[in-house]
Short mmCIF file of C-alpha atoms in Angstrom, two decimals:
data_model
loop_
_atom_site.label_atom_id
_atom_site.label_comp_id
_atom_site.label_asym_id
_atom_site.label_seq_id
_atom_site.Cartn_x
_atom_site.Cartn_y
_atom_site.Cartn_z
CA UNK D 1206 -5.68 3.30 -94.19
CA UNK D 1207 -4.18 0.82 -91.45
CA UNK D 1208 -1.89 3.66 -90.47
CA UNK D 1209 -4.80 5.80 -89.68
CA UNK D 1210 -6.37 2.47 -87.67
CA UNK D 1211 -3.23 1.81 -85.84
CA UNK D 1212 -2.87 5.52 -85.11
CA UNK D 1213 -6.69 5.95 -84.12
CA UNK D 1214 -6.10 3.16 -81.68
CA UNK D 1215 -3.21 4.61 -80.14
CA UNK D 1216 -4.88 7.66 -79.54
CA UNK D 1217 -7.69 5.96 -78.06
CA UNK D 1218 -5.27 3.80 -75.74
CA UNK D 1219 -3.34 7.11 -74.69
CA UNK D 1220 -7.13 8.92 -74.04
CA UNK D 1221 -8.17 5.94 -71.88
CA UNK D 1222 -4.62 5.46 -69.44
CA UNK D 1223 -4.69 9.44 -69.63
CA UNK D 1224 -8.44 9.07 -67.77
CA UNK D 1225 -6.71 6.47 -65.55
CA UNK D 1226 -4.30 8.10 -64.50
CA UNK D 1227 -6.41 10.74 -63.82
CA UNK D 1228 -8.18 8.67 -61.89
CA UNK D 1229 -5.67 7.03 -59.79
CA UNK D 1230 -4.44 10.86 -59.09
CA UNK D 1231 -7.77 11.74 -57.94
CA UNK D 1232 -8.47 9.21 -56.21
CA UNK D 1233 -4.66 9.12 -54.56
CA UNK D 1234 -5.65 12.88 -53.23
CA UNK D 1235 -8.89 11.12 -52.36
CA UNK D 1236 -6.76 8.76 -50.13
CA UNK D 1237 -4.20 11.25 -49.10
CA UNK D 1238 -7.30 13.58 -47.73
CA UNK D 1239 -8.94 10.68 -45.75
CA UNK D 1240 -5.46 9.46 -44.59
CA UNK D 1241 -4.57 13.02 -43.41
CA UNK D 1242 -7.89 13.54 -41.79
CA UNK D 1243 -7.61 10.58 -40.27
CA UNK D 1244 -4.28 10.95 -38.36
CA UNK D 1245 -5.67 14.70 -37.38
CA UNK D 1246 -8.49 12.66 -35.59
CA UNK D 1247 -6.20 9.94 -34.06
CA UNK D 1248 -3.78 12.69 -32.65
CA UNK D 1249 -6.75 14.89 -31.20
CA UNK D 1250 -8.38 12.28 -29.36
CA UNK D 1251 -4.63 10.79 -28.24
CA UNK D 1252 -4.66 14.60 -26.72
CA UNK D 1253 -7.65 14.57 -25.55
CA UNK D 1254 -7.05 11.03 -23.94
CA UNK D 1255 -3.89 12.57 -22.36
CA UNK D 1256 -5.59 15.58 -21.59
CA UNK D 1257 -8.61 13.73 -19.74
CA UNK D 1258 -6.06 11.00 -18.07
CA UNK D 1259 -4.08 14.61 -16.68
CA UNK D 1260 -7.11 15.74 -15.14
CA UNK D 1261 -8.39 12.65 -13.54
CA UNK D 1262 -4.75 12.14 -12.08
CA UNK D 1263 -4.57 15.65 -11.29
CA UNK D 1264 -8.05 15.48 -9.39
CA UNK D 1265 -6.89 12.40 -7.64
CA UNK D 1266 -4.30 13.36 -6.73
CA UNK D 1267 -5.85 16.34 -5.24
CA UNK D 1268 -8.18 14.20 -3.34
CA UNK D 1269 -5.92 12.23 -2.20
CA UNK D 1270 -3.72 15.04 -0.43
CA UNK D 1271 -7.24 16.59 1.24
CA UNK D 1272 -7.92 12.76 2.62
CA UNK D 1273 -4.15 12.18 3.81
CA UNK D 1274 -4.21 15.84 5.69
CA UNK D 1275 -7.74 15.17 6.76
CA UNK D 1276 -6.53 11.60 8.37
CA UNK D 1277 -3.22 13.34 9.84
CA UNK D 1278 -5.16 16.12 11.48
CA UNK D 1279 -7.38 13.93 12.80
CA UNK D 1280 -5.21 11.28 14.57
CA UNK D 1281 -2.76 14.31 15.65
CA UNK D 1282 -5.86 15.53 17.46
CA UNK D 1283 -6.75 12.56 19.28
CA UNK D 1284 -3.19 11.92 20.21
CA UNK D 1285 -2.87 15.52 21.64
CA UNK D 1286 -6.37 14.91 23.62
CA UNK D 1287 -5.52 11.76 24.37
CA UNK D 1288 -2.07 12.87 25.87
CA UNK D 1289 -3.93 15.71 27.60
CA UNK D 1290 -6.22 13.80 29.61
CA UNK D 1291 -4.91 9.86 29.98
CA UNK D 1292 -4.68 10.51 33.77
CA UNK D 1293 -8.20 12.05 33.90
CA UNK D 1294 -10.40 9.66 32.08
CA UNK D 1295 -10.86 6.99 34.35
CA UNK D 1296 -11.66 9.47 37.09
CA UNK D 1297 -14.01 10.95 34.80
CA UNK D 1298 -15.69 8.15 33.30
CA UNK D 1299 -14.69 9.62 29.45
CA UNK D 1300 -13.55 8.36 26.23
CA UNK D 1301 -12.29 9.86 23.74
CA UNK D 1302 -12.93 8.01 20.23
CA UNK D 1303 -10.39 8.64 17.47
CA UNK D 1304 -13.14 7.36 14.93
CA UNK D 1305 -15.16 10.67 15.40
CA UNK D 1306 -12.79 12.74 17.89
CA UNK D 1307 -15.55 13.39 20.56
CA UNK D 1308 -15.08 13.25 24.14
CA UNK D 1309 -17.63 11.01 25.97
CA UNK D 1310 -19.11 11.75 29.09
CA UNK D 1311 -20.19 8.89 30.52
CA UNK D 1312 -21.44 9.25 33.98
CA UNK D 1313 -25.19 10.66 34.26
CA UNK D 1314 -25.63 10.59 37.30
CA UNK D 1315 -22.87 13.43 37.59
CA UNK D 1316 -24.09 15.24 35.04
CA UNK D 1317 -27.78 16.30 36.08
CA UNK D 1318 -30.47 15.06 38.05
CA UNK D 1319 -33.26 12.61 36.74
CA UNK D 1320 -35.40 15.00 34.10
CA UNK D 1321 -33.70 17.87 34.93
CA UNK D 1322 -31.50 20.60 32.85
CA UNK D 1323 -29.47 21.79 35.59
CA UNK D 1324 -25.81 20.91 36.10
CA UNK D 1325 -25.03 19.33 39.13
CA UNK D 1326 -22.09 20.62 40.97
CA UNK D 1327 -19.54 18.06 39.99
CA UNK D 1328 -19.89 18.38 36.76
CA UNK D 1329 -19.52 22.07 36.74
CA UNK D 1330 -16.17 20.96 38.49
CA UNK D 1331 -15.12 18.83 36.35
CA UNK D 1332 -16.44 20.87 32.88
CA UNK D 1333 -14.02 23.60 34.77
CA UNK D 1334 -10.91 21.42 34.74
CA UNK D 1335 -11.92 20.12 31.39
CA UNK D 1336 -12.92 22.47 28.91
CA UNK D 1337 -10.13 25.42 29.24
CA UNK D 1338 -7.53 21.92 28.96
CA UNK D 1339 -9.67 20.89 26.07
CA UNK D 1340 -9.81 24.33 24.00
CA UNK D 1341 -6.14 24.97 24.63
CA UNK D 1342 -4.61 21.89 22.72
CA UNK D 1343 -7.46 22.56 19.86
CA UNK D 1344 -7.41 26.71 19.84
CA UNK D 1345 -3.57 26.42 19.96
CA UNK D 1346 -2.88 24.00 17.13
CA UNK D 1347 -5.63 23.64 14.90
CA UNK D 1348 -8.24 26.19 15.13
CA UNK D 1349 -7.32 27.04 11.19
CA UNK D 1350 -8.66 23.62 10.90
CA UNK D 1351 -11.85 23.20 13.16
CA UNK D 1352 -15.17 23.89 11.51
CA UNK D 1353 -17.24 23.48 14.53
CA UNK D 1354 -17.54 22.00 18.20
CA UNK D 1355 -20.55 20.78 19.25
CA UNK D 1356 -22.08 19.95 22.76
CA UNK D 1357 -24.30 16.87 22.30
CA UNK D 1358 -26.38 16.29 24.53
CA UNK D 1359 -28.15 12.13 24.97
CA UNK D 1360 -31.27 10.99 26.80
CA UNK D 1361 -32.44 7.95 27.23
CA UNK D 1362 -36.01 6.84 25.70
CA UNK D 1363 -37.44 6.66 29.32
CA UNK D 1364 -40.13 9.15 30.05
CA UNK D 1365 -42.61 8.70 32.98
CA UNK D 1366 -44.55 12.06 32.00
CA UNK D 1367 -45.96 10.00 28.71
CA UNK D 1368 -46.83 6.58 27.13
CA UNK D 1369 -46.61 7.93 23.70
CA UNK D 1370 -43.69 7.45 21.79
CA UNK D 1371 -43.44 10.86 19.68
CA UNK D 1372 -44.33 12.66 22.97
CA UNK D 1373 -41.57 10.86 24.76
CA UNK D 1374 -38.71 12.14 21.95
CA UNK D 1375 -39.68 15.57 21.57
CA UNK D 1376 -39.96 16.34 25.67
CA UNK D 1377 -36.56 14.35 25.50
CA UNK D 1378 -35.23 16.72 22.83
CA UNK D 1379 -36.64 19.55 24.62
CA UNK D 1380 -34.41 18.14 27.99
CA UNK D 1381 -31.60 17.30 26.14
CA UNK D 1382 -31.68 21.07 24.30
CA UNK D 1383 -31.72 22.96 27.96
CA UNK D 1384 -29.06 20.39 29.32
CA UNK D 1385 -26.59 21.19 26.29
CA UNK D 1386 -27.51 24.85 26.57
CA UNK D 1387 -27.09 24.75 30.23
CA UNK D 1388 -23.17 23.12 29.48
CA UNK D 1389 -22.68 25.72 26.83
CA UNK D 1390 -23.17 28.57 29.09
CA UNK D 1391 -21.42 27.70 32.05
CA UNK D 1392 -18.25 26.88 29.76
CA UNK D 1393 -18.26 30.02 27.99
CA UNK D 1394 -18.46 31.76 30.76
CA UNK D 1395 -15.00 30.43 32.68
CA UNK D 1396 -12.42 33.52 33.17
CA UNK D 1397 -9.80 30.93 31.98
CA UNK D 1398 -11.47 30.61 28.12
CA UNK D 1399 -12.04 34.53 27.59
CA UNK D 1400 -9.16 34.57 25.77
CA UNK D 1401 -10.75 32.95 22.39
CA UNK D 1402 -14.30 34.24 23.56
CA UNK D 1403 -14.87 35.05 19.64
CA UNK D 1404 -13.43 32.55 18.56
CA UNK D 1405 -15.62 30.01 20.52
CA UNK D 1406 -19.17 32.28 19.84
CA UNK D 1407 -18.16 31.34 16.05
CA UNK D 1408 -17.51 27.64 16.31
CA UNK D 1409 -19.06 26.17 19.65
CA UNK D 1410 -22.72 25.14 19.32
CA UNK D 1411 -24.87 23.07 21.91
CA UNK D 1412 -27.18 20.54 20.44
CA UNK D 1413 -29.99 18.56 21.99
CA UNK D 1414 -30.20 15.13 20.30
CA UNK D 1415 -33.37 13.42 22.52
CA UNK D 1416 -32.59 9.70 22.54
CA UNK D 1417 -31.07 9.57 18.50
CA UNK D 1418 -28.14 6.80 18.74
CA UNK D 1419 -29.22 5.25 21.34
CA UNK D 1420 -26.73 2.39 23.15
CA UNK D 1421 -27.88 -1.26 22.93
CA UNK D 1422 -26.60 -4.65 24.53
CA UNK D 1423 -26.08 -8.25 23.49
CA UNK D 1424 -29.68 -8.62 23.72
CA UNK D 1425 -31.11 -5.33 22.03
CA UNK D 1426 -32.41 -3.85 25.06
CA UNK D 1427 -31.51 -0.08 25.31
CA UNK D 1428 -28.49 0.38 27.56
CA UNK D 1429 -30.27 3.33 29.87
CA UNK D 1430 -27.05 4.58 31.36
CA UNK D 1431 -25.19 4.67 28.36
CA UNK D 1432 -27.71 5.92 26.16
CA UNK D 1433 -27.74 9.55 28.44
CA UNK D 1434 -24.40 11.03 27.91
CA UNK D 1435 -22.98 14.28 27.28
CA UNK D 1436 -20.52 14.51 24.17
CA UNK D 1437 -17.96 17.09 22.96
CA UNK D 1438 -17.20 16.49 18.74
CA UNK D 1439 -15.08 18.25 16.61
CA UNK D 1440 -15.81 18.47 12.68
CA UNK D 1441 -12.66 19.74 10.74
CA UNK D 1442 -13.10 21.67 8.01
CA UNK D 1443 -12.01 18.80 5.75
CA UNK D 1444 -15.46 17.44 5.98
CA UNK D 1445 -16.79 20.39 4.09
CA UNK D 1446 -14.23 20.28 1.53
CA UNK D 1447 -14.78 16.93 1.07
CA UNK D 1448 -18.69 17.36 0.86
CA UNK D 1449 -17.59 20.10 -1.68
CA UNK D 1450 -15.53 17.42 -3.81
CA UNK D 1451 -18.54 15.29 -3.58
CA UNK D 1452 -21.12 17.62 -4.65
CA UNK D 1453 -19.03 18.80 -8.01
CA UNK D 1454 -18.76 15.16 -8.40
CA UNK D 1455 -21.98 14.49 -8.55
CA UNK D 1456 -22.88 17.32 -10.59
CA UNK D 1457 -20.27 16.74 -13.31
CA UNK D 1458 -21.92 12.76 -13.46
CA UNK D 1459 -25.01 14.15 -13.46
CA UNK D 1460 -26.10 12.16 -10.46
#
């Protein structure tokens, strides 16, 4: 009868560690699972974490290249203009400003007469010395990277024909539109520019600005002489791809 007791209990004790070790094996695959799972996880996001770090770099990288050949271009064109004309700028009253590579007519009183959209006679002369000079060193080297020339053409805020304001800025605008017209005309019309005649109808535009950036002195009175003004500014087409980088930027942030 104690046999039968001592054997009952053994069979109970081998039952119960059987269930443990069951247990322990179950929940060992339990572990196992979880631990595998949990590397898989780690290891995706390490490769999406490389993956994402490749991209940024790559579209920095990218961005960086557009801005470096964007700021070479542009000081390799002011240098050339600069080169072109440092014996005629003083003669000419001009400056040519690396910041925004336009070429600043400063002399009014050449230009046209007081309220009027025709082009006096010296400045024809000296748009026909300029502007073949000008389009040579910019067709010749970097049309492939000129999106567009434009004529600007400045008024002061001055206008005896009206007291009001609004009045005053659109019969500016409506001067300073003729007068840049006027320029455009006579300059695509030289014999010595036919040459790139296409060229020019698909990147040379004449715009009127009224008195928009206006010149100001110490005092912030307007600056009448400077504010009137004829300009000629070049946009490379690295300002569009760079408004293009923007605009998928923004669009990606959701902003």
């Amino acid at each position: 009868m104690k046999l039968l007791k001592n054997r009952s209990h053994d069979n109970l004790d081998e039952s119960l560690w059987a269930s443990i070790s069951d247990l322990m094996s179950g929940l060992m695959i339990i572990f196992l699972f979880i631990a595998i799972s949990f590397m898989i996880k780690i290891n995706e996001e390490k490769d999406l974490i490389f993956y994402e770090k490749e991209t940024i770099e790559n579209e920095q990288e990218a961005i960086k290249q557009i801005l470096n050949t964007y700021s070479t271009i542009r000081v390799q064109i002011y240098e050339d203009l600069y080169d072109e004309f440092k014996d005629d700028l003083k003669n000419w009253n001009v400056v040519i400003d690396p910041k925004d590579l336009s070429v600043r007519f400063q002399e009014p009183e050449v230009f046209f007469q007081k309220g009027k959209a025709s082009l006096n006679k010296e400045f024809r002369n000296i748009l026909e010395n300029f502007f073949p000079r000008y389009i040579n060193v910019i067709h010749s080297k970097y049309k492939l990277n000129i999106e567009e020339i434009r004529i600007e053409g400045y008024t002061s805020s001055e206008w005896t024909g009206s007291n009001n304001e609004l009045d005053s800025y659109f019969n500016n605008m409506k001067l300073s539109q003729e007068r840049t017209r006027n320029v455009l005309q006579y300059v695509m019309n030289l014999e010595k520019t036919n040459y790139c005649q296409d060229w020019l109808i698909e990147h040379l535009t004449a715009n009127g600005m009224s008195y928009s950036h206006r010149y100001f002195n110490e005092n912030g009175e307007e600056d009448m002489e400077k504010s009137r003004r004829v300009e000629f500014k070049i946009r490379t087409n690295a300002d569009k791809i760079i408004s293009e980088i923007i605009e998928q930027y923004k669009e990606k942030n959701g902003d």
